[in-house]
PDB file of C-alpha atoms in Angstrom:
ATOM      1  CA  MET I  12      94.006  75.582 108.532  1.00 83.00           C
ATOM      2  CA  ILE I  13      97.690  74.542 108.482  1.00 94.00           C
ATOM      3  CA  GLN I  14      96.752  71.488 106.397  1.00 95.00           C
ATOM      4  CA  HIS I  15      95.817  73.818 103.531  1.00 95.00           C
ATOM      5  CA  PHE I  16      99.354  75.272 103.528  1.00 96.00           C
ATOM      6  CA  ILE I  17     100.897  71.800 103.721  1.00 97.00           C
ATOM      7  CA  ASP I  18      98.804  70.646 100.754  1.00 97.00           C
ATOM      8  CA  ASP I  19      99.894  73.714  98.768  1.00 96.00           C
ATOM      9  CA  PHE I  20     103.512  72.972  99.651  1.00 98.00           C
ATOM     10  CA  PHE I  21     103.240  69.380  98.418  1.00 97.00           C
ATOM     11  CA  ASP I  22     101.463  70.417  95.228  1.00 96.00           C
ATOM     12  CA  PHE I  23     104.361  72.727  94.395  1.00 95.00           C
ATOM     13  CA  ALA I  24     107.426  71.045  95.917  1.00 97.00           C
ATOM     14  CA  THR I  25     106.890  67.498  94.658  1.00 96.00           C
ATOM     15  CA  LEU I  26     106.853  68.826  91.099  1.00 96.00           C
ATOM     16  CA  GLN I  27     109.726  71.286  91.494  1.00 96.00           C
ATOM     17  CA  LEU I  28     111.989  69.197  93.718  1.00 97.00           C
ATOM     18  CA  PRO I  29     111.247  65.463  93.298  1.00 97.00           C
ATOM     19  CA  GLN I  30     114.861  64.605  94.255  1.00 96.00           C
ATOM     20  CA  LEU I  31     114.287  65.788  97.844  1.00 97.00           C
ATOM     21  CA  ILE I  32     110.528  65.920  98.488  1.00 98.00           C
ATOM     22  CA  SER I  33     108.313  62.837  98.365  1.00 97.00           C
ATOM     23  CA  THR I  34     105.748  61.433 100.751  1.00 95.00           C
ATOM     24  CA  GLU I  35     107.590  58.088 100.417  1.00 97.00           C
ATOM     25  CA  TRP I  36     110.575  59.560 102.304  1.00 96.00           C
ATOM     26  CA  MET I  37     108.633  61.586 104.829  1.00 98.00           C
ATOM     27  CA  GLU I  38     108.715  61.003 108.564  1.00 98.00           C
ATOM     28  CA  GLU I  39     105.599  61.614 110.607  1.00 97.00           C
ATOM     29  CA  SER I  40     104.653  65.299 110.487  1.00 97.00           C
ATOM     30  CA  LYS I  41     104.801  67.338 113.681  1.00 98.00           C
ATOM     31  CA  TYR I  42     102.059  69.912 114.091  1.00 97.00           C
ATOM     32  CA  TYR I  43     102.339  72.995 116.267  1.00 96.00           C
ATOM     33  CA  GLU I  44     100.096  76.000 116.800  1.00 93.00           C
ATOM     34  CA  ASP I  45     101.461  78.194 113.972  1.00 95.00           C
ATOM     35  CA  TYR I  46     103.487  75.777 111.856  1.00 98.00           C
ATOM     36  CA  ALA I  47     104.176  72.172 110.903  1.00 99.00           C
ATOM     37  CA  LEU I  48     107.524  70.412 110.625  1.00 99.00           C
ATOM     38  CA  LEU I  49     107.999  67.966 107.757  1.00 99.00           C
ATOM     39  CA  VAL I  50     111.171  65.854 107.635  1.00 99.00           C
ATOM     40  CA  PHE I  51     112.276  63.987 104.514  1.00 99.00           C
ATOM     41  CA  ASN I  52     114.979  61.320 104.145  1.00 98.00           C
ATOM     42  CA  PRO I  53     115.608  61.172 100.375  1.00 98.00           C
ATOM     43  CA  SER I  54     116.715  57.888  98.841  1.00 96.00           C
ATOM     44  CA  LYS I  55     119.915  59.545  97.566  1.00 97.00           C
ATOM     45  CA  SER I  56     122.331  61.842  99.404  1.00 98.00           C
ATOM     46  CA  TYR I  57     123.525  65.075  97.811  1.00 98.00           C
ATOM     47  CA  THR I  58     126.394  67.436  98.409  1.00 97.00           C
ATOM     48  CA  LEU I  59     125.583  70.688 100.148  1.00 98.00           C
ATOM     49  CA  GLU I  60     126.402  72.640  96.983  1.00 97.00           C
ATOM     50  CA  ASN I  61     124.040  70.500  94.873  1.00 97.00           C
ATOM     51  CA  THR I  62     121.299  70.863  97.470  1.00 98.00           C
ATOM     52  CA  MET I  63     121.765  74.628  97.637  1.00 98.00           C
ATOM     53  CA  ASP I  64     121.567  74.835  93.838  1.00 97.00           C
ATOM     54  CA  MET I  65     118.383  72.734  93.770  1.00 97.00           C
ATOM     55  CA  LEU I  66     116.687  74.876  96.421  1.00 97.00           C
ATOM     56  CA  GLU I  67     117.679  78.188  94.860  1.00 96.00           C
ATOM     57  CA  ASP I  68     117.217  77.261  91.196  1.00 96.00           C
ATOM     58  CA  GLN I  69     114.295  74.834  91.207  1.00 95.00           C
ATOM     59  CA  MET I  70     112.316  76.199  94.159  1.00 94.00           C
ATOM     60  CA  VAL I  71     113.458  79.839  93.801  1.00 94.00           C
ATOM     61  CA  LEU I  72     114.146  80.034  97.527  1.00 98.00           C
ATOM     62  CA  ILE I  73     115.904  82.921  99.239  1.00 98.00           C
ATOM     63  CA  PRO I  74     119.099  81.953 101.103  1.00 98.00           C
ATOM     64  CA  LEU I  75     118.988  82.817 104.809  1.00 99.00           C
ATOM     65  CA  TYR I  76     122.390  81.510 105.880  1.00 98.00           C
ATOM     66  CA  HIS I  77     125.168  79.033 105.262  1.00 98.00           C
ATOM     67  CA  MET I  78     126.884  78.280 108.573  1.00 97.00           C
ATOM     68  CA  ILE I  79     130.100  76.329 109.050  1.00 96.00           C
ATOM     69  CA  PRO I  80     130.733  75.052 112.580  1.00 94.00           C
ATOM     70  CA  SER I  81     134.414  74.255 111.943  1.00 91.00           C
ATOM     71  CA  ASN I  82     136.818  74.051 109.020  1.00 87.00           C
ATOM     72  CA  ALA I  83     138.231  70.896 110.602  1.00 88.00           C
ATOM     73  CA  THR I  84     135.252  68.750 109.565  1.00 87.00           C
ATOM     74  CA  THR I  85     132.623  68.389 106.860  1.00 88.00           C
ATOM     75  CA  PHE I  86     130.027  67.491 109.498  1.00 92.00           C
ATOM     76  CA  GLY I  87     127.414  70.013 110.577  1.00 94.00           C
ATOM     77  CA  HIS I  88     127.534  72.548 107.756  1.00 96.00           C
ATOM     78  CA  CYS I  89     124.054  74.130 107.868  1.00 97.00           C
ATOM     79  CA  TYR I  90     122.074  75.839 105.156  1.00 98.00           C
ATOM     80  CA  CYS I  91     118.670  77.483 105.367  1.00 99.00           C
ATOM     81  CA  ALA I  92     116.522  79.047 102.654  1.00 99.00           C
ATOM     82  CA  PHE I  93     112.960  80.342 102.652  1.00 99.00           C
ATOM     83  CA  SER I  94     110.156  81.084 100.244  1.00 98.00           C
ATOM     84  CA  ASN I  95     109.031  84.584  99.399  1.00 97.00           C
ATOM     85  CA  PRO I  96     105.735  84.999 101.273  1.00 96.00           C
ATOM     86  CA  SER I  97     104.517  87.618  98.779  1.00 93.00           C
ATOM     87  CA  PHE I  98     104.149  84.757  96.263  1.00 92.00           C
ATOM     88  CA  GLY I  99     101.726  82.979  98.587  1.00 90.00           C
ATOM     89  CA  HIS I 100     104.194  80.352  99.845  1.00 94.00           C
ATOM     90  CA  MET I 101     105.342  80.304 103.478  1.00 98.00           C
ATOM     91  CA  TYR I 102     107.997  77.693 104.244  1.00 98.00           C
ATOM     92  CA  LYS I 103     111.693  77.283 104.960  1.00 99.00           C
ATOM     93  CA  PHE I 104     114.138  74.484 104.268  1.00 99.00           C
ATOM     94  CA  ASN I 105     116.902  73.481 106.692  1.00 99.00           C
ATOM     95  CA  VAL I 106     119.639  71.011 105.776  1.00 99.00           C
ATOM     96  CA  MET I 107     122.830  69.895 107.526  1.00 98.00           C
ATOM     97  CA  THR I 108     125.737  67.791 106.305  1.00 97.00           C
ATOM     98  CA  ASP I 109     126.560  64.426 107.811  1.00 96.00           C
ATOM     99  CA  GLY I 110     130.075  63.116 108.590  1.00 93.00           C
ATOM    100  CA  ASN I 111     130.700  62.540 104.869  1.00 95.00           C
ATOM    101  CA  GLY I 112     129.722  66.074 103.937  1.00 94.00           C
ATOM    102  CA  LEU I 113     126.441  64.946 102.378  1.00 98.00           C
ATOM    103  CA  ILE I 114     122.821  65.950 102.870  1.00 98.00           C
ATOM    104  CA  ASN I 115     120.587  62.979 103.671  1.00 96.00           C
ATOM    105  CA  GLN I 116     117.771  64.740 105.520  1.00 98.00           C
ATOM    106  CA  VAL I 117     115.680  67.791 104.666  1.00 99.00           C
ATOM    107  CA  ALA I 118     113.564  69.597 107.260  1.00 99.00           C
ATOM    108  CA  VAL I 119     110.763  71.817 105.978  1.00 99.00           C
ATOM    109  CA  THR I 120     108.803  74.187 108.180  1.00 99.00           C
ATOM    110  CA  VAL I 121     105.429  75.184 106.746  1.00 99.00           C
ATOM    111  CA  TYR I 122     103.942  78.313 108.311  1.00 98.00           C
ATOM    112  CA  GLU I 123     100.386  79.456 108.824  1.00 96.00           C
ATOM    113  CA  SER I 124     101.130  83.178 109.304  1.00 96.00           C
ATOM    114  CA  MET I 125     103.619  85.651 107.886  1.00 96.00           C
ATOM    115  CA  GLU I 126     104.206  87.158 111.319  1.00 97.00           C
ATOM    116  CA  PHE I 127     105.274  83.845 112.820  1.00 98.00           C
ATOM    117  CA  MET I 128     107.426  83.023 109.788  1.00 98.00           C
ATOM    118  CA  ALA I 129     109.307  86.352 110.010  1.00 98.00           C
ATOM    119  CA  GLY I 130     109.984  85.838 113.699  1.00 98.00           C
ATOM    120  CA  ASP I 131     111.066  82.228 113.222  1.00 98.00           C
ATOM    121  CA  LEU I 132     113.505  83.128 110.439  1.00 99.00           C
ATOM    122  CA  CYS I 133     115.123  85.783 112.635  1.00 98.00           C
ATOM    123  CA  ASN I 134     115.229  83.337 115.559  1.00 98.00           C
ATOM    124  CA  ASP I 135     116.779  80.595 113.403  1.00 98.00           C
ATOM    125  CA  LEU I 136     119.476  83.004 112.263  1.00 97.00           C
ATOM    126  CA  GLU I 137     120.172  84.082 115.846  1.00 96.00           C
ATOM    127  CA  LEU I 138     120.403  80.506 117.130  1.00 95.00           C
ATOM    128  CA  HIS I 139     122.939  79.562 114.460  1.00 95.00           C
ATOM    129  CA  SER I 140     125.092  82.622 115.167  1.00 93.00           C
ATOM    130  CA  LYS I 141     126.248  81.186 118.500  1.00 90.00           C
ATOM    131  CA  THR I 142     128.723  78.641 117.063  1.00 88.00           C
ATOM    132  CA  GLY I 143     131.021  78.494 114.052  1.00 92.00           C
ATOM    133  CA  TYR I 144     130.903  81.197 111.431  1.00 95.00           C
ATOM    134  CA  PHE I 145     128.694  82.207 108.554  1.00 97.00           C
ATOM    135  CA  LYS I 146     129.852  81.730 105.004  1.00 96.00           C
ATOM    136  CA  TYR I 147     126.698  83.651 104.117  1.00 97.00           C
ATOM    137  CA  ARG I 148     124.205  85.433 106.354  1.00 98.00           C
ATOM    138  CA  ARG I 149     121.244  87.523 105.222  1.00 98.00           C
ATOM    139  CA  PRO I 150     120.931  90.678 107.341  1.00 97.00           C
ATOM    140  CA  LYS I 151     117.830  90.879 109.544  1.00 96.00           C
ATOM    141  CA  TYR I 152     116.576  94.051 107.824  1.00 96.00           C
ATOM    142  CA  ASP I 153     116.773  92.222 104.493  1.00 97.00           C
ATOM    143  CA  ILE I 154     114.695  89.346 105.886  1.00 97.00           C
ATOM    144  CA  LEU I 155     112.014  91.622 107.257  1.00 96.00           C
ATOM    145  CA  LYS I 156     111.550  93.503 103.976  1.00 97.00           C
ATOM    146  CA  TYR I 157     109.836  90.384 102.571  1.00 96.00           C
ATOM    147  CA  PHE I 158     107.146  90.704 105.225  1.00 96.00           C
ATOM    148  CA  ILE I 159     106.191  94.364 104.856  1.00 90.00           C
TER     149      ILE I 159
END
């Protein structure tokens, strides 16, 4: 069943976001009970701001958080955005800057159920709240409203 959601993701994402999503740059997929993890290593690196703009403008994703571990370095700045499940898409994108402040890997989680996706988004937010600080953080109640 999860393969159906992965196929839908590729049908949409490769057209909307060819700079970041291509099977040519994809590592081996990891399949779990309720989701699959797809990791892409694009041929070109992008700044975090450019990546955020691409995800929000081209994929119409909803920002979950932008976390900064330390102002002393450009390494490790994390950004996460997710699709609106009411539009029939259930996935999230996670990116993190390297030592040069660039994004060179994109992790996509494709979900099979809305319930698992809602819980995973809240868990992801909680896990990232333990270090650094949030430049942006979507409140939990605002996340859950997409799943009612």
